[in-house]
PDB file of C-alpha atoms in Angstrom:
ATOM      1  CA  MET A   1     101.094  98.819 121.743  1.00 96.00           C
ATOM      2  CA  LEU A   2     101.840  95.029 122.418  1.00 98.00           C
ATOM      3  CA  ILE A   3     105.305  93.651 122.683  1.00 98.00           C
ATOM      4  CA  PRO A   4     105.916  90.028 123.630  1.00 97.00           C
ATOM      5  CA  ALA A   5     109.669  89.411 124.777  1.00 97.00           C
ATOM      6  CA  ARG A   6     111.618  86.407 126.181  1.00 96.00           C
ATOM      7  CA  ASP A   7     115.062  87.486 127.018  1.00 96.00           C
ATOM      8  CA  GLU A   8     115.447  90.617 124.952  1.00 96.00           C
ATOM      9  CA  ALA A   9     118.144  92.176 126.772  1.00 97.00           C
ATOM     10  CA  THR A  10     119.859  93.184 124.295  1.00 96.00           C
ATOM     11  CA  ASP A  11     117.370  94.533 121.548  1.00 96.00           C
ATOM     12  CA  LEU A  12     114.499  95.620 123.694  1.00 98.00           C
ATOM     13  CA  PRO A  13     116.138  99.152 124.409  1.00 98.00           C
ATOM     14  CA  SER A  14     116.096  99.899 120.506  1.00 97.00           C
ATOM     15  CA  CYS A  15     112.573  98.740 119.850  1.00 98.00           C
ATOM     16  CA  LEU A  16     111.598 100.626 122.953  1.00 98.00           C
ATOM     17  CA  TYR A  17     113.240 104.225 121.935  1.00 98.00           C
ATOM     18  CA  ALA A  18     112.264 103.531 118.296  1.00 98.00           C
ATOM     19  CA  LEU A  19     108.488 103.611 119.758  1.00 98.00           C
ATOM     20  CA  ARG A  20     108.847 105.990 121.812  1.00 97.00           C
ATOM     21  CA  GLU A  21     109.552 108.607 118.889  1.00 98.00           C
ATOM     22  CA  ALA A  22     106.777 107.225 116.484  1.00 98.00           C
ATOM     23  CA  LEU A  23     103.794 107.013 119.269  1.00 97.00           C
ATOM     24  CA  ARG A  24     105.366 111.243 119.742  1.00 97.00           C
ATOM     25  CA  GLU A  25     104.284 111.881 116.272  1.00 98.00           C
ATOM     26  CA  LEU A  26     100.562 110.887 117.216  1.00 97.00           C
ATOM     27  CA  PRO A  27      98.194 113.536 117.720  1.00 95.00           C
ATOM     28  CA  PRO A  28      98.370 114.704 121.167  1.00 92.00           C
ATOM     29  CA  GLY A  29      94.497 113.717 121.519  1.00 92.00           C
ATOM     30  CA  ILE A  30      95.280 110.374 121.352  1.00 95.00           C
ATOM     31  CA  GLU A  31      95.804 108.462 124.252  1.00 96.00           C
ATOM     32  CA  ARG A  32      99.262 105.556 124.308  1.00 95.00           C
ATOM     33  CA  ARG A  33     100.259 102.808 126.409  1.00 96.00           C
ATOM     34  CA  VAL A  34     102.771 100.679 125.599  1.00 98.00           C
ATOM     35  CA  CYS A  35     103.006  97.008 127.054  1.00 98.00           C
ATOM     36  CA  VAL A  36     105.849  94.526 127.277  1.00 98.00           C
ATOM     37  CA  VAL A  37     105.201  90.736 127.859  1.00 98.00           C
ATOM     38  CA  ALA A  38     108.274  89.611 130.310  1.00 98.00           C
ATOM     39  CA  ASP A  39     107.914  86.052 128.629  1.00 98.00           C
ATOM     40  CA  ARG A  40     109.741  83.941 131.520  1.00 97.00           C
ATOM     41  CA  CYS A  41     112.554  86.196 130.985  1.00 97.00           C
ATOM     42  CA  ARG A  42     116.312  85.162 132.880  1.00 97.00           C
ATOM     43  CA  ASP A  43     117.974  88.287 132.146  1.00 97.00           C
ATOM     44  CA  ASP A  44     116.678  92.238 132.708  1.00 97.00           C
ATOM     45  CA  THR A  45     114.289  92.880 130.105  1.00 98.00           C
ATOM     46  CA  ALA A  46     111.233  93.554 132.402  1.00 98.00           C
ATOM     47  CA  GLU A  47     113.542  96.146 134.592  1.00 98.00           C
ATOM     48  CA  LEU A  48     114.614  97.759 131.457  1.00 98.00           C
ATOM     49  CA  ALA A  49     110.815  97.610 129.892  1.00 98.00           C
ATOM     50  CA  ALA A  50     109.734  99.243 133.180  1.00 98.00           C
ATOM     51  CA  LYS A  51     112.823 101.683 132.878  1.00 97.00           C
ATOM     52  CA  ALA A  52     111.624 102.973 129.549  1.00 97.00           C
ATOM     53  CA  GLY A  53     108.322 103.877 130.652  1.00 96.00           C
ATOM     54  CA  ALA A  54     106.520 100.739 129.457  1.00 98.00           C
ATOM     55  CA  GLN A  55     103.735  98.915 131.629  1.00 97.00           C
ATOM     56  CA  VAL A  56     105.051  95.117 131.992  1.00 98.00           C
ATOM     57  CA  CYS A  57     103.295  92.085 132.068  1.00 97.00           C
ATOM     58  CA  VAL A  58     105.608  88.959 133.437  1.00 98.00           C
ATOM     59  CA  ASN A  59     105.161  85.617 132.166  1.00 98.00           C
ATOM     60  CA  THR A  60     106.168  82.715 134.519  1.00 97.00           C
ATOM     61  CA  CYS A  61     104.161  79.533 133.087  1.00 97.00           C
ATOM     62  CA  ASP A  62     105.080  78.046 129.624  1.00 96.00           C
ATOM     63  CA  LEU A  63     102.548  79.704 127.483  1.00 96.00           C
ATOM     64  CA  THR A  64     102.459  79.678 123.582  1.00 96.00           C
ATOM     65  CA  ILE A  65     103.503  82.711 121.339  1.00 95.00           C
ATOM     66  CA  GLY A  66      99.799  83.270 120.783  1.00 97.00           C
ATOM     67  CA  ALA A  67      98.746  83.223 124.578  1.00 98.00           C
ATOM     68  CA  VAL A  68     101.519  85.720 124.937  1.00 97.00           C
ATOM     69  CA  ARG A  69      99.823  87.882 122.981  1.00 97.00           C
ATOM     70  CA  ALA A  70      96.622  87.341 123.986  1.00 98.00           C
ATOM     71  CA  LEU A  71      97.771  88.131 127.481  1.00 98.00           C
ATOM     72  CA  GLY A  72      99.818  91.179 126.532  1.00 98.00           C
ATOM     73  CA  ALA A  73      96.769  92.420 124.645  1.00 98.00           C
ATOM     74  CA  ARG A  74      93.951  91.881 127.629  1.00 97.00           C
ATOM     75  CA  HIS A  75      96.208  93.744 129.804  1.00 96.00           C
ATOM     76  CA  LEU A  76      96.388  96.608 127.263  1.00 96.00           C
ATOM     77  CA  LEU A  77      92.698  96.849 126.316  1.00 96.00           C
ATOM     78  CA  SER A  78      91.257  96.498 130.032  1.00 94.00           C
ATOM     79  CA  GLY A  79      93.088  99.371 130.777  1.00 93.00           C
ATOM     80  CA  LEU A  80      91.402 101.050 127.642  1.00 94.00           C
ATOM     81  CA  ASN A  81      88.490 100.164 128.084  1.00 91.00           C
ATOM     82  CA  HIS A  82      87.252 103.528 128.922  1.00 94.00           C
ATOM     83  CA  HIS A  83      87.230 103.968 124.898  1.00 96.00           C
ATOM     84  CA  ALA A  84      84.609 102.299 122.876  1.00 97.00           C
ATOM     85  CA  ALA A  85      86.808  99.670 121.059  1.00 97.00           C
ATOM     86  CA  ALA A  86      85.648 100.533 117.308  1.00 97.00           C
ATOM     87  CA  ARG A  87      88.060 103.620 118.461  1.00 97.00           C
ATOM     88  CA  THR A  88      90.891 101.685 120.040  1.00 98.00           C
ATOM     89  CA  LEU A  89      93.682 100.330 117.609  1.00 98.00           C
ATOM     90  CA  LEU A  90      95.838  97.581 119.085  1.00 98.00           C
ATOM     91  CA  LEU A  91      99.292  97.534 117.684  1.00 98.00           C
ATOM     92  CA  SER A  92     102.226  94.564 118.020  1.00 98.00           C
ATOM     93  CA  THR A  93     105.495  94.667 117.130  1.00 97.00           C
ATOM     94  CA  ASP A  94     108.622  92.611 118.560  1.00 95.00           C
ATOM     95  CA  ALA A  95     111.155  93.477 120.639  1.00 96.00           C
ATOM     96  CA  ASP A  96     114.184  92.737 118.300  1.00 93.00           C
ATOM     97  CA  THR A  97     112.383  95.286 115.432  1.00 96.00           C
ATOM     98  CA  VAL A  98     112.703  98.971 115.042  1.00 97.00           C
ATOM     99  CA  VAL A  99     109.378 100.742 113.291  1.00 98.00           C
ATOM    100  CA  GLU A 100     109.819 103.867 111.805  1.00 98.00           C
ATOM    101  CA  ARG A 101     108.987 106.785 112.800  1.00 98.00           C
ATOM    102  CA  ASP A 102     106.036 107.820 111.128  1.00 98.00           C
ATOM    103  CA  TRP A 103     104.827 103.509 111.735  1.00 98.00           C
ATOM    104  CA  ALA A 104     101.966 104.682 114.726  1.00 98.00           C
ATOM    105  CA  VAL A 105     100.950 107.582 111.942  1.00 98.00           C
ATOM    106  CA  ARG A 106     100.686 105.446 108.935  1.00 98.00           C
ATOM    107  CA  HIS A 107      98.600 102.595 111.137  1.00 98.00           C
ATOM    108  CA  VAL A 108      95.986 105.354 112.892  1.00 98.00           C
ATOM    109  CA  ARG A 109      95.733 106.903 109.473  1.00 98.00           C
ATOM    110  CA  ARG A 110      94.595 103.485 108.002  1.00 98.00           C
ATOM    111  CA  ALA A 111      92.348 102.553 111.119  1.00 98.00           C
ATOM    112  CA  GLU A 112      90.571 106.401 110.364  1.00 98.00           C
ATOM    113  CA  ALA A 113      90.343 105.391 106.431  1.00 98.00           C
ATOM    114  CA  GLY A 114      87.961 102.752 107.555  1.00 98.00           C
ATOM    115  CA  TRP A 115      90.232  99.270 108.169  1.00 98.00           C
ATOM    116  CA  ASP A 116      89.781  97.298 110.672  1.00 98.00           C
ATOM    117  CA  ALA A 117      93.287  95.587 110.504  1.00 98.00           C
ATOM    118  CA  VAL A 118      96.473  96.659 108.782  1.00 98.00           C
ATOM    119  CA  ALA A 119      99.706  94.249 107.991  1.00 97.00           C
ATOM    120  CA  GLY A 120     102.965  96.536 107.328  1.00 96.00           C
ATOM    121  CA  THR A 121     106.162  95.224 105.208  1.00 94.00           C
ATOM    122  CA  ALA A 122     109.249  94.102 107.042  1.00 87.00           C
ATOM    123  CA  GLN A 123     113.082  94.369 106.112  1.00 87.00           C
ATOM    124  CA  LEU A 124     115.832  92.469 107.719  1.00 85.00           C
ATOM    125  CA  GLY A 125     118.390  94.441 110.014  1.00 82.00           C
ATOM    126  CA  SER A 126     121.038  92.460 107.891  1.00 78.00           C
ATOM    127  CA  ARG A 127     121.742  91.006 104.914  1.00 74.00           C
ATOM    128  CA  LEU A 128     121.698  87.694 103.726  1.00 74.00           C
ATOM    129  CA  THR A 129     123.928  85.500 101.982  1.00 75.00           C
ATOM    130  CA  PRO A 130     123.867  86.120  98.523  1.00 77.00           C
ATOM    131  CA  ALA A 131     122.917  82.207  97.752  1.00 74.00           C
ATOM    132  CA  VAL A 132     119.742  83.082 100.462  1.00 76.00           C
ATOM    133  CA  GLU A 133     118.892  86.533  99.336  1.00 79.00           C
ATOM    134  CA  PRO A 134     117.265  85.864  96.001  1.00 81.00           C
ATOM    135  CA  LEU A 135     115.381  82.852  97.825  1.00 79.00           C
ATOM    136  CA  TYR A 136     114.124  84.841 100.247  1.00 76.00           C
ATOM    137  CA  GLU A 137     113.140  87.975  97.832  1.00 83.00           C
ATOM    138  CA  ALA A 138     111.452  85.116  95.667  1.00 81.00           C
ATOM    139  CA  LEU A 139     109.348  84.129  98.328  1.00 78.00           C
ATOM    140  CA  LEU A 140     108.359  87.655  99.247  1.00 81.00           C
ATOM    141  CA  ALA A 141     107.496  88.189  95.914  1.00 84.00           C
ATOM    142  CA  GLN A 142     105.605  85.387  95.395  1.00 83.00           C
ATOM    143  CA  ALA A 143     103.025  86.886  98.653  1.00 83.00           C
ATOM    144  CA  ARG A 144     102.147  89.877  96.885  1.00 87.00           C
ATOM    145  CA  SER A 145      99.320  90.015  95.054  1.00 87.00           C
ATOM    146  CA  PRO A 146      96.626  92.932  93.376  1.00 86.00           C
ATOM    147  CA  ARG A 147      95.650  93.168  97.025  1.00 88.00           C
ATOM    148  CA  GLY A 148      99.105  94.534  98.235  1.00 91.00           C
ATOM    149  CA  HIS A 149     102.546  92.698  99.848  1.00 93.00           C
ATOM    150  CA  GLY A 150     100.508  89.844 101.200  1.00 91.00           C
ATOM    151  CA  ASN A 151     102.931  89.368 104.261  1.00 91.00           C
ATOM    152  CA  VAL A 152     101.328  89.564 107.365  1.00 93.00           C
ATOM    153  CA  TYR A 153     104.158  90.095 110.871  1.00 91.00           C
ATOM    154  CA  GLY A 154     103.177  90.263 113.912  1.00 94.00           C
ATOM    155  CA  ALA A 155     105.998  92.922 114.075  1.00 94.00           C
ATOM    156  CA  ASN A 156     103.656  95.040 112.209  1.00 97.00           C
ATOM    157  CA  LEU A 157     100.611  94.230 112.639  1.00 98.00           C
ATOM    158  CA  SER A 158      97.496  96.592 113.856  1.00 98.00           C
ATOM    159  CA  VAL A 159      93.560  95.133 114.967  1.00 98.00           C
ATOM    160  CA  ARG A 160      90.817  97.338 116.077  1.00 98.00           C
ATOM    161  CA  ALA A 161      89.523  96.627 119.245  1.00 98.00           C
ATOM    162  CA  SER A 162      86.263  95.713 118.284  1.00 98.00           C
ATOM    163  CA  ALA A 163      87.091  93.275 115.537  1.00 98.00           C
ATOM    164  CA  TYR A 164      89.575  92.177 117.548  1.00 98.00           C
ATOM    165  CA  HIS A 165      87.192  90.776 120.116  1.00 98.00           C
ATOM    166  CA  THR A 166      84.502  89.870 117.731  1.00 98.00           C
ATOM    167  CA  VAL A 167      86.797  87.321 116.394  1.00 98.00           C
ATOM    168  CA  GLY A 168      88.293  86.023 119.568  1.00 98.00           C
ATOM    169  CA  GLY A 169      91.655  87.515 119.538  1.00 98.00           C
ATOM    170  CA  PHE A 170      94.682  85.733 119.453  1.00 98.00           C
ATOM    171  CA  LEU A 171      94.376  82.194 120.053  1.00 98.00           C
ATOM    172  CA  PRO A 172      97.248  79.753 121.796  1.00 97.00           C
ATOM    173  CA  ILE A 173      98.487  78.376 119.320  1.00 96.00           C
ATOM    174  CA  ARG A 174     102.208  77.885 119.346  1.00 91.00           C
ATOM    175  CA  THR A 175     103.087  79.770 115.897  1.00 89.00           C
ATOM    176  CA  ALA A 176     101.773  81.721 112.946  1.00 91.00           C
ATOM    177  CA  GLU A 177      99.485  83.359 115.934  1.00 95.00           C
ATOM    178  CA  ASP A 178      99.558  86.622 113.334  1.00 96.00           C
ATOM    179  CA  HIS A 179      98.487  84.673 110.341  1.00 94.00           C
ATOM    180  CA  ASP A 180      95.895  82.815 112.010  1.00 97.00           C
ATOM    181  CA  LEU A 181      93.998  86.309 113.395  1.00 98.00           C
ATOM    182  CA  TRP A 182      93.980  87.997 109.835  1.00 98.00           C
ATOM    183  CA  HIS A 183      92.896  85.100 108.167  1.00 97.00           C
ATOM    184  CA  ARG A 184      89.587  84.603 110.868  1.00 98.00           C
ATOM    185  CA  LEU A 185      89.273  88.863 110.443  1.00 98.00           C
ATOM    186  CA  PHE A 186      89.101  88.570 106.617  1.00 98.00           C
ATOM    187  CA  ARG A 187      86.784  85.195 106.857  1.00 98.00           C
ATOM    188  CA  ALA A 188      84.813  87.440 108.892  1.00 98.00           C
ATOM    189  CA  GLY A 189      84.112  90.244 106.322  1.00 98.00           C
ATOM    190  CA  PHE A 190      86.213  92.578 108.339  1.00 98.00           C
ATOM    191  CA  ARG A 191      88.376  95.326 105.969  1.00 98.00           C
ATOM    192  CA  VAL A 192      92.016  93.958 105.804  1.00 98.00           C
ATOM    193  CA  ALA A 193      94.891  95.788 103.942  1.00 98.00           C
ATOM    194  CA  PHE A 194      98.344  95.144 103.404  1.00 97.00           C
ATOM    195  CA  ALA A 195      99.981  98.536 103.971  1.00 97.00           C
ATOM    196  CA  ASP A 196     103.278  98.749 102.130  1.00 95.00           C
ATOM    197  CA  GLU A 197     103.850 102.524 103.718  1.00 97.00           C
ATOM    198  CA  ALA A 198     103.902 100.786 107.574  1.00 97.00           C
ATOM    199  CA  LYS A 199     107.598  99.951 107.868  1.00 96.00           C
ATOM    200  CA  VAL A 200     109.423  98.236 110.404  1.00 95.00           C
ATOM    201  CA  THR A 201     113.008  96.683 110.341  1.00 92.00           C
ATOM    202  CA  THR A 202     113.572  93.051 112.181  1.00 87.00           C
ATOM    203  CA  SER A 203     116.021  91.079 113.094  1.00 77.00           C
ATOM    204  CA  ALA A 204     117.581  88.492 110.619  1.00 67.00           C
ATOM    205  CA  ARG A 205     118.671  86.687 113.410  1.00 61.00           C
ATOM    206  CA  LEU A 206     118.653  82.544 113.357  1.00 57.00           C
ATOM    207  CA  ASP A 207     117.845  81.776 116.887  1.00 64.00           C
ATOM    208  CA  GLY A 208     114.054  83.401 116.792  1.00 59.00           C
ATOM    209  CA  ARG A 209     111.738  82.865 119.848  1.00 63.00           C
ATOM    210  CA  ALA A 210     108.665  81.618 117.425  1.00 64.00           C
ATOM    211  CA  PRO A 211     109.491  77.773 116.453  1.00 61.00           C
ATOM    212  CA  GLU A 212     108.107  78.568 112.813  1.00 61.00           C
ATOM    213  CA  GLY A 213     108.755  82.339 112.258  1.00 61.00           C
ATOM    214  CA  LEU A 214     110.623  84.120 110.478  1.00 65.00           C
ATOM    215  CA  SER A 215     113.756  82.613 111.881  1.00 62.00           C
ATOM    216  CA  ALA A 216     113.187  79.303 110.884  1.00 60.00           C
ATOM    217  CA  ARG A 217     112.162  80.344 107.749  1.00 65.00           C
ATOM    218  CA  LEU A 218     115.889  81.710 106.849  1.00 64.00           C
ATOM    219  CA  ARG A 219     117.261  78.450 108.462  1.00 61.00           C
ATOM    220  CA  VAL A 220     115.515  76.716 106.038  1.00 65.00           C
ATOM    221  CA  LEU A 221     116.651  78.974 103.281  1.00 62.00           C
ATOM    222  CA  GLY A 222     120.238  78.709 103.948  1.00 64.00           C
ATOM    223  CA  GLY A 223     120.285  74.835 104.513  1.00 64.00           C
ATOM    224  CA  ARG A 224     123.236  73.674 106.557  1.00 41.00           C
ATOM    225  CA  GLY A 225     125.238  77.277 105.076  1.00 42.00           C
ATOM    226  CA  GLN A 226     124.861  80.707 106.731  1.00 42.00           C
ATOM    227  CA  ALA A 227     121.916  82.818 105.942  1.00 43.00           C
ATOM    228  CA  VAL A 228     123.016  85.375 107.066  1.00 41.00           C
ATOM    229  CA  ASN A 229     126.456  87.719 106.473  1.00 44.00           C
ATOM    230  CA  PRO A 230     127.472  89.139 109.264  1.00 39.00           C
ATOM    231  CA  ASN A 231     129.206  92.165 107.623  1.00 42.00           C
ATOM    232  CA  GLY A 232     126.588  93.177 105.558  1.00 42.00           C
ATOM    233  CA  THR A 233     123.943  95.744 107.830  1.00 39.00           C
ATOM    234  CA  THR A 234     121.122  97.380 106.279  1.00 35.00           C
ATOM    235  CA  ALA A 235     119.283  98.970 109.579  1.00 36.00           C
ATOM    236  CA  ARG A 236     119.327 101.856 111.324  1.00 35.00           C
ATOM    237  CA  ARG A 237     119.694 101.199 114.524  1.00 35.00           C
ATOM    238  CA  TYR A 238     118.818 104.008 116.998  1.00 33.00           C
ATOM    239  CA  ARG A 239     121.273 104.331 119.808  1.00 33.00           C
ATOM    240  CA  ALA A 240     120.358 106.051 122.939  1.00 32.00           C
ATOM    241  CA  ALA A 241     122.835 107.987 124.786  1.00 28.00           C
ATOM    242  CA  ARG A 242     120.419 107.737 127.909  1.00 30.00           C
ATOM    243  CA  THR A 243     117.485 105.074 129.421  1.00 30.00           C
ATOM    244  CA  PRO A 244     114.749 105.232 126.735  1.00 33.00           C
ATOM    245  CA  ARG A 245     111.603 105.791 127.395  1.00 34.00           C
ATOM    246  CA  PRO A 246     109.037 104.596 125.967  1.00 35.00           C
ATOM    247  CA  GLY A 247      97.672  97.054  99.410  1.00 38.00           C
ATOM    248  CA  ASP A 248      95.195  97.838  99.206  1.00 40.00           C
ATOM    249  CA  GLY A 249      92.959  95.732 100.836  1.00 46.00           C
ATOM    250  CA  ARG A 250      89.637  93.787 100.651  1.00 42.00           C
TER     251      ARG A 250
END
């Protein structure tokens, strides 16, 4: 389980708490590992991740988001190399994202059914303004096809390790590293699926970490106006009373 995080002390506890609950739903025979890549953090992201029981990979270099995800993937997969790569599943989410309780189970079921990569769905954690919401919904509808919802999010992605290695993993690109990996898997002939049933809720913030990610898209849709309604909340946020531990396709 891979989570890149840069100055995410505010959102990371909710992310890890939800992830812990999702991983508990997996059969007991499945080995689980969670890695938070603390990327040039100036807050206590790394300390919070460690207290929650996650492995922490600290990066102090000026790396692209593609290189950061690749760093975390290498760290995770090197610790799981006693398992066959074809039986190892690399899952990815983001620190400002809360997964559903059945999220990990949904991804594992797809892998057991023969899919090599699965892209789930992401709903926003805040309501958009009336002017922006139909524009965003139109973008989602435009992506949908007979193969499924058509969206790929690093916040909701799984890849079989053998397929990941074959195509070279995440490349050190500054944005859209998730889309790039997905398209290389597809072109290489691996079975990829859009899964509506694997759901997460992600932040609708406008100051995201990826230079051309979801936050940038929301800023464009909002133009000079406000994109997010500060009084409209749709996401269920997990509040821990204690420090948390951790489409049919082609």
